mmCIF file of N, CA and C in Angstrom:
data_model
loop_
_atom_site.group_PDB
_atom_site.id
_atom_site.type_symbol
_atom_site.label_atom_id
_atom_site.label_comp_id
_atom_site.label_asym_id
_atom_site.label_seq_id
_atom_site.Cartn_x
_atom_site.Cartn_y
_atom_site.Cartn_z
ATOM 1 N N MET C 1 45.579 -32.292 23.019
ATOM 2 C CA MET C 1 45.890 -31.241 22.667
ATOM 3 C C MET C 1 45.701 -30.879 20.886
ATOM 4 N N ASN C 2 45.563 -29.769 20.597
ATOM 5 C CA ASN C 2 44.851 -29.405 19.613
ATOM 6 C C ASN C 2 46.015 -29.363 18.488
ATOM 7 N N TRP C 3 46.275 -30.424 17.318
ATOM 8 C CA TRP C 3 47.418 -30.198 16.262
ATOM 9 C C TRP C 3 46.891 -29.491 15.138
ATOM 10 N N GLN C 4 47.454 -29.086 14.583
ATOM 11 C CA GLN C 4 47.205 -28.470 13.334
ATOM 12 C C GLN C 4 48.241 -28.517 12.218
ATOM 13 N N VAL C 5 47.727 -28.922 11.002
ATOM 14 C CA VAL C 5 48.299 -29.205 9.786
ATOM 15 C C VAL C 5 48.719 -27.988 9.107
ATOM 16 N N TYR C 6 49.912 -27.838 8.417
ATOM 17 C CA TYR C 6 49.990 -26.350 7.768
ATOM 18 C C TYR C 6 50.887 -26.636 6.652
ATOM 19 N N ILE C 7 50.529 -25.445 5.742
ATOM 20 C CA ILE C 7 51.602 -25.670 4.214
ATOM 21 C C ILE C 7 52.079 -23.943 4.272
ATOM 22 N N LEU C 8 53.282 -23.899 4.362
ATOM 23 C CA LEU C 8 53.827 -22.489 3.769
ATOM 24 C C LEU C 8 54.390 -22.774 2.648
ATOM 25 N N LEU C 9 54.119 -21.277 1.876
ATOM 26 C CA LEU C 9 54.670 -20.965 0.857
ATOM 27 C C LEU C 9 56.204 -20.291 1.167
ATOM 28 N N CYS C 10 57.045 -20.813 0.394
ATOM 29 C CA CYS C 10 58.765 -20.363 0.743
ATOM 30 C C CYS C 10 59.068 -19.288 -0.560
ATOM 31 N N SER C 11 60.033 -18.836 -0.060
ATOM 32 C CA SER C 11 60.808 -18.255 -1.208
ATOM 33 C C SER C 11 61.663 -18.619 -2.618
ATOM 34 N N ASP C 12 61.369 -19.689 -2.348
ATOM 35 C CA ASP C 12 62.179 -20.366 -3.797
ATOM 36 C C ASP C 12 60.647 -20.778 -4.474
ATOM 37 N N ASN C 13 59.566 -20.289 -4.123
ATOM 38 C CA ASN C 13 58.110 -21.016 -4.188
ATOM 39 C C ASN C 13 57.832 -22.484 -4.136
ATOM 40 N N SER C 14 58.394 -23.116 -3.218
ATOM 41 C CA SER C 14 57.969 -24.446 -2.905
ATOM 42 C C SER C 14 57.175 -24.241 -1.940
ATOM 43 N N LEU C 15 56.397 -25.625 -1.579
ATOM 44 C CA LEU C 15 55.504 -25.629 -0.492
ATOM 45 C C LEU C 15 56.164 -26.226 0.748
ATOM 46 N N TYR C 16 55.823 -26.044 1.809
ATOM 47 C CA TYR C 16 56.275 -27.111 2.670
ATOM 48 C C TYR C 16 55.398 -27.215 3.924
ATOM 49 N N THR C 17 55.077 -28.818 4.138
ATOM 50 C CA THR C 17 53.721 -29.031 4.882
ATOM 51 C C THR C 17 54.789 -29.479 6.248
ATOM 52 N N GLY C 18 53.997 -29.053 7.355
ATOM 53 C CA GLY C 18 54.231 -29.625 8.571
ATOM 54 C C GLY C 18 53.133 -29.622 9.536
ATOM 55 N N ILE C 19 53.345 -30.259 10.984
ATOM 56 C CA ILE C 19 52.422 -30.015 11.866
ATOM 57 C C ILE C 19 53.086 -28.985 13.184
ATOM 58 N N THR C 20 51.815 -28.793 13.955
ATOM 59 C CA THR C 20 52.346 -27.746 15.115
ATOM 60 C C THR C 20 51.247 -27.526 16.157
ATOM 61 N N THR C 21 51.470 -27.358 17.352
ATOM 62 C CA THR C 21 50.343 -27.267 18.340
ATOM 63 C C THR C 21 49.995 -25.569 18.239
ATOM 64 N N ASP C 22 50.935 -24.582 17.523
ATOM 65 C CA ASP C 22 50.785 -23.418 17.669
ATOM 66 C C ASP C 22 51.610 -22.929 16.400
ATOM 67 N N ILE C 23 50.837 -22.315 15.721
ATOM 68 C CA ILE C 23 51.356 -21.886 14.140
ATOM 69 C C ILE C 23 52.164 -20.558 14.109
ATOM 70 N N THR C 24 51.827 -19.652 15.203
ATOM 71 C CA THR C 24 52.587 -18.574 15.634
ATOM 72 C C THR C 24 54.139 -18.648 15.637
ATOM 73 N N ARG C 25 54.079 -19.469 16.696
ATOM 74 C CA ARG C 25 55.466 -19.959 17.104
ATOM 75 C C ARG C 25 55.922 -20.851 16.077
ATOM 76 N N ARG C 26 55.307 -21.706 15.329
ATOM 77 C CA ARG C 26 56.121 -22.447 14.795
ATOM 78 C C ARG C 26 56.780 -21.729 13.610
ATOM 79 N N PHE C 27 55.813 -21.095 12.763
ATOM 80 C CA PHE C 27 56.287 -20.212 11.805
ATOM 81 C C PHE C 27 57.900 -19.242 12.344
ATOM 82 N N GLN C 28 57.654 -18.720 13.634
ATOM 83 C CA GLN C 28 58.525 -17.551 13.577
ATOM 84 C C GLN C 28 59.887 -18.555 14.042
ATOM 85 N N GLN C 29 60.028 -19.884 14.395
ATOM 86 C CA GLN C 29 60.748 -20.924 14.530
ATOM 87 C C GLN C 29 61.517 -20.870 13.149
ATOM 88 N N HIS C 30 60.657 -21.476 12.244
ATOM 89 C CA HIS C 30 61.520 -21.570 10.640
ATOM 90 C C HIS C 30 61.721 -20.068 10.252
ATOM 91 N N VAL C 31 61.136 -18.985 10.181
ATOM 92 C CA VAL C 31 61.965 -17.822 10.268
ATOM 93 C C VAL C 31 63.322 -17.511 10.638
ATOM 94 N N ASP C 32 63.492 -17.649 11.976
ATOM 95 C CA ASP C 32 64.693 -17.824 12.596
ATOM 96 C C ASP C 32 65.423 -18.815 12.591
ATOM 97 N N GLY C 33 65.327 -19.763 11.909
ATOM 98 C CA GLY C 33 66.377 -21.070 11.295
ATOM 99 C C GLY C 33 66.338 -22.167 12.384
ATOM 100 N N ARG C 34 65.380 -22.419 13.503
ATOM 101 C CA ARG C 34 65.423 -23.268 14.421
ATOM 102 C C ARG C 34 64.462 -24.247 14.142
ATOM 103 N N GLY C 35 63.866 -23.973 13.130
ATOM 104 C CA GLY C 35 62.868 -25.313 12.418
ATOM 105 C C GLY C 35 63.335 -26.246 12.028
ATOM 106 N N ALA C 36 63.077 -26.677 10.717
ATOM 107 C CA ALA C 36 63.380 -27.759 10.031
ATOM 108 C C ALA C 36 64.442 -27.411 9.052
ATOM 109 N N LYS C 37 65.162 -28.333 8.787
ATOM 110 C CA LYS C 37 66.442 -28.290 7.870
ATOM 111 C C LYS C 37 66.004 -27.488 6.487
ATOM 112 N N TYR C 38 65.001 -27.929 5.993
ATOM 113 C CA TYR C 38 64.350 -27.596 4.854
ATOM 114 C C TYR C 38 64.639 -26.345 4.582
ATOM 115 N N PHE C 39 64.378 -25.386 5.855
ATOM 116 C CA PHE C 39 64.838 -23.934 5.294
ATOM 117 C C PHE C 39 66.019 -23.255 5.656
ATOM 118 N N ARG C 40 67.019 -24.052 5.407
ATOM 119 C CA ARG C 40 68.302 -23.735 5.159
ATOM 120 C C ARG C 40 68.647 -23.188 4.147
ATOM 121 N N GLY C 41 68.709 -21.896 3.437
ATOM 122 C CA GLY C 41 69.047 -21.713 1.768
ATOM 123 C C GLY C 41 67.367 -21.031 1.672
ATOM 124 N N ARG C 42 66.339 -20.974 2.424
ATOM 125 C CA ARG C 42 65.395 -20.696 1.842
ATOM 126 C C ARG C 42 64.646 -20.031 3.027
ATOM 127 N N GLN C 43 63.419 -19.237 2.690
ATOM 128 C CA GLN C 43 62.579 -18.693 3.868
ATOM 129 C C GLN C 43 61.370 -18.914 3.736
ATOM 130 N N PRO C 44 60.702 -18.943 4.844
ATOM 131 C CA PRO C 44 58.991 -18.975 4.759
ATOM 132 C C PRO C 44 58.495 -17.803 4.294
ATOM 133 N N LEU C 45 57.537 -17.868 3.618
ATOM 134 C CA LEU C 45 57.112 -16.351 3.104
ATOM 135 C C LEU C 45 55.486 -16.293 3.643
ATOM 136 N N GLN C 46 54.658 -17.228 3.977
ATOM 137 C CA GLN C 46 53.389 -17.111 4.665
ATOM 138 C C GLN C 46 52.782 -18.505 4.603
ATOM 139 N N VAL C 47 52.010 -18.502 5.311
ATOM 140 C CA VAL C 47 51.200 -19.670 5.754
ATOM 141 C C VAL C 47 50.157 -19.685 4.718
ATOM 142 N N VAL C 48 49.692 -20.671 3.897
ATOM 143 C CA VAL C 48 48.837 -20.931 2.587
ATOM 144 C C VAL C 48 47.326 -21.664 3.200
ATOM 145 N N TYR C 49 47.826 -22.301 4.262
ATOM 146 C CA TYR C 49 46.862 -23.328 4.509
ATOM 147 C C TYR C 49 46.988 -23.543 5.970
ATOM 148 N N LEU C 50 46.014 -24.053 6.731
ATOM 149 C CA LEU C 50 45.748 -24.047 8.136
ATOM 150 C C LEU C 50 44.938 -25.193 8.360
ATOM 151 N N GLU C 51 44.928 -26.346 9.198
ATOM 152 C CA GLU C 51 43.734 -27.187 9.363
ATOM 153 C C GLU C 51 43.724 -27.615 10.690
ATOM 154 N N ALA C 52 43.012 -27.122 11.368
ATOM 155 C CA ALA C 52 42.816 -27.351 13.052
ATOM 156 C C ALA C 52 42.206 -28.886 13.449
ATOM 157 N N ASP C 53 42.206 -28.702 14.851
ATOM 158 C CA ASP C 53 41.560 -29.990 15.374
ATOM 159 C C ASP C 53 41.770 -31.127 15.194
ATOM 160 N N HIS C 54 43.162 -31.635 15.236
ATOM 161 C CA HIS C 54 43.670 -33.037 15.112
ATOM 162 C C HIS C 54 44.373 -33.475 16.419
ATOM 163 N N SER C 55 44.190 -34.896 16.378
ATOM 164 C CA SER C 55 44.985 -35.546 17.778
ATOM 165 C C SER C 55 46.688 -35.315 16.685
ATOM 166 N N ARG C 56 47.492 -35.591 17.568
ATOM 167 C CA ARG C 56 49.090 -35.807 16.964
ATOM 168 C C ARG C 56 49.043 -36.996 15.874
ATOM 169 N N ALA C 57 48.229 -38.160 16.137
ATOM 170 C CA ALA C 57 48.496 -39.123 15.190
ATOM 171 C C ALA C 57 47.589 -38.566 14.062
ATOM 172 N N SER C 58 46.350 -38.056 13.679
ATOM 173 C CA SER C 58 45.785 -37.531 12.893
ATOM 174 C C SER C 58 46.731 -36.696 12.117
ATOM 175 N N ALA C 59 47.237 -35.724 12.769
ATOM 176 C CA ALA C 59 48.088 -34.608 12.041
ATOM 177 C C ALA C 59 49.100 -35.290 11.315
ATOM 178 N N SER C 60 49.667 -36.213 11.939
ATOM 179 C CA SER C 60 50.828 -36.815 11.282
ATOM 180 C C SER C 60 50.162 -37.609 9.836
ATOM 181 N N ARG C 61 49.052 -38.155 10.190
ATOM 182 C CA ARG C 61 48.598 -38.887 8.857
ATOM 183 C C ARG C 61 48.588 -38.116 7.761
ATOM 184 N N ARG C 62 47.545 -36.789 8.463
ATOM 185 C CA ARG C 62 47.553 -35.526 7.329
ATOM 186 C C ARG C 62 48.311 -34.940 6.848
ATOM 187 N N GLU C 63 49.533 -34.839 7.291
ATOM 188 C CA GLU C 63 50.562 -34.302 6.803
ATOM 189 C C GLU C 63 51.489 -35.531 5.680
ATOM 190 N N GLY C 64 51.301 -36.819 6.309
ATOM 191 C CA GLY C 64 52.156 -37.634 5.019
ATOM 192 C C GLY C 64 51.386 -37.533 3.922
ATOM 193 N N PHE C 65 49.766 -37.586 4.273
ATOM 194 C CA PHE C 65 49.073 -37.715 3.080
ATOM 195 C C PHE C 65 49.348 -36.280 2.120
ATOM 196 N N ILE C 66 49.246 -35.402 2.504
ATOM 197 C CA ILE C 66 49.581 -34.088 2.086
ATOM 198 C C ILE C 66 51.283 -34.090 1.151
ATOM 199 N N LYS C 67 52.348 -34.097 2.142
ATOM 200 C CA LYS C 67 53.388 -34.416 1.359
ATOM 201 C C LYS C 67 53.635 -35.495 0.397
ATOM 202 N N LYS C 68 52.867 -36.281 0.136
ATOM 203 C CA LYS C 68 53.106 -37.314 -0.781
ATOM 204 C C LYS C 68 52.556 -36.844 -2.367
ATOM 205 N N LEU C 69 51.554 -35.576 -2.187
ATOM 206 C CA LEU C 69 51.106 -35.123 -3.312
ATOM 207 C C LEU C 69 52.237 -34.406 -4.477
ATOM 208 N N LYS C 70 52.151 -34.589 -5.632
ATOM 209 C CA LYS C 70 52.776 -33.773 -6.401
ATOM 210 C C LYS C 70 52.516 -32.270 -6.354
ATOM 211 N N ARG C 71 53.303 -31.704 -7.052
ATOM 212 C CA ARG C 71 53.217 -30.174 -6.628
ATOM 213 C C ARG C 71 52.265 -29.770 -7.114
ATOM 214 N N ALA C 72 51.499 -30.246 -8.640
ATOM 215 C CA ALA C 72 50.280 -29.762 -9.120
ATOM 216 C C ALA C 72 49.134 -30.332 -8.472
ATOM 217 N N GLU C 73 49.327 -31.449 -7.396
ATOM 218 C CA GLU C 73 48.098 -31.703 -6.746
ATOM 219 C C GLU C 73 48.266 -31.152 -5.547
ATOM 220 N N LYS C 74 48.996 -30.609 -5.003
ATOM 221 C CA LYS C 74 48.899 -29.873 -3.907
ATOM 222 C C LYS C 74 48.668 -28.246 -4.183
ATOM 223 N N GLU C 75 49.100 -27.774 -5.347
ATOM 224 C CA GLU C 75 48.024 -26.487 -6.016
ATOM 225 C C GLU C 75 46.587 -26.697 -6.162
ATOM 226 N N HIS C 76 46.183 -27.927 -6.495
ATOM 227 C CA HIS C 76 44.396 -28.054 -6.717
ATOM 228 C C HIS C 76 44.172 -28.269 -5.209
ATOM 229 N N PHE C 77 44.919 -29.291 -4.406
ATOM 230 C CA PHE C 77 44.286 -29.137 -3.056
ATOM 231 C C PHE C 77 43.985 -27.789 -2.415
ATOM 232 N N LEU C 78 45.060 -26.623 -2.617
ATOM 233 C CA LEU C 78 44.824 -25.483 -2.021
ATOM 234 C C LEU C 78 43.534 -24.872 -2.853
ATOM 235 N N LEU C 79 43.436 -24.753 -4.199
ATOM 236 C CA LEU C 79 42.377 -24.277 -4.835
ATOM 237 C C LEU C 79 40.958 -24.672 -4.148
ATOM 238 N N GLN C 80 40.814 -26.087 -3.924
ATOM 239 C CA GLN C 80 39.769 -26.594 -3.635
ATOM 240 C C GLN C 80 39.518 -26.231 -2.275
ATOM 241 N N GLN C 81 40.346 -26.035 -1.248
ATOM 242 C CA GLN C 81 40.405 -25.238 0.071
ATOM 243 C C GLN C 81 40.071 -23.956 0.207
ATOM 244 N N LYS C 82 40.424 -23.140 -0.640
ATOM 245 C CA LYS C 82 39.582 -21.866 -1.171
ATOM 246 C C LYS C 82 38.619 -21.615 -1.372
ATOM 247 N N SER C 83 37.997 -22.721 -2.112
ATOM 248 C CA SER C 83 37.023 -22.357 -2.997
ATOM 249 C C SER C 83 35.869 -22.859 -2.061
ATOM 250 N N GLU C 84 36.070 -23.671 -0.941
ATOM 251 C CA GLU C 84 35.140 -24.302 -0.185
ATOM 252 C C GLU C 84 34.751 -23.557 1.106
ATOM 253 N N ALA C 85 36.023 -22.589 1.328
ATOM 254 C CA ALA C 85 35.979 -21.689 2.411
ATOM 255 C C ALA C 85 34.857 -20.704 2.275
ATOM 256 N N PRO C 86 34.310 -20.287 3.861
ATOM 257 C CA PRO C 86 32.989 -19.784 3.430
ATOM 258 C C PRO C 86 33.151 -18.047 3.100
#
C-alpha cells in the first residue's frame, strides 16, 4: 500500500505531521474532529507538505524524524522542499 507523510498548517499556526494512505480522507477526518486529539480546539487549514510512495514502516520513520524537528527546523525543511519542487 502507498503511504504518505503529510504536514498540516493549523488554525493556531502550528504544524501537525501525520501519515495516511488517503490524504483527502484523512484531512476531512481532521476537519470533522474524527482524527487526532491534537485537533480538539484547533482546525487544520491546509496541507503544506505531502510526501508519497512510502511503505507503512518508512512512512512512520519519516513521520518520527519530522516530528522531532523544532519549529524553526520544520520551517526550514518546508522552504527547502518548496525550492526543490519543479
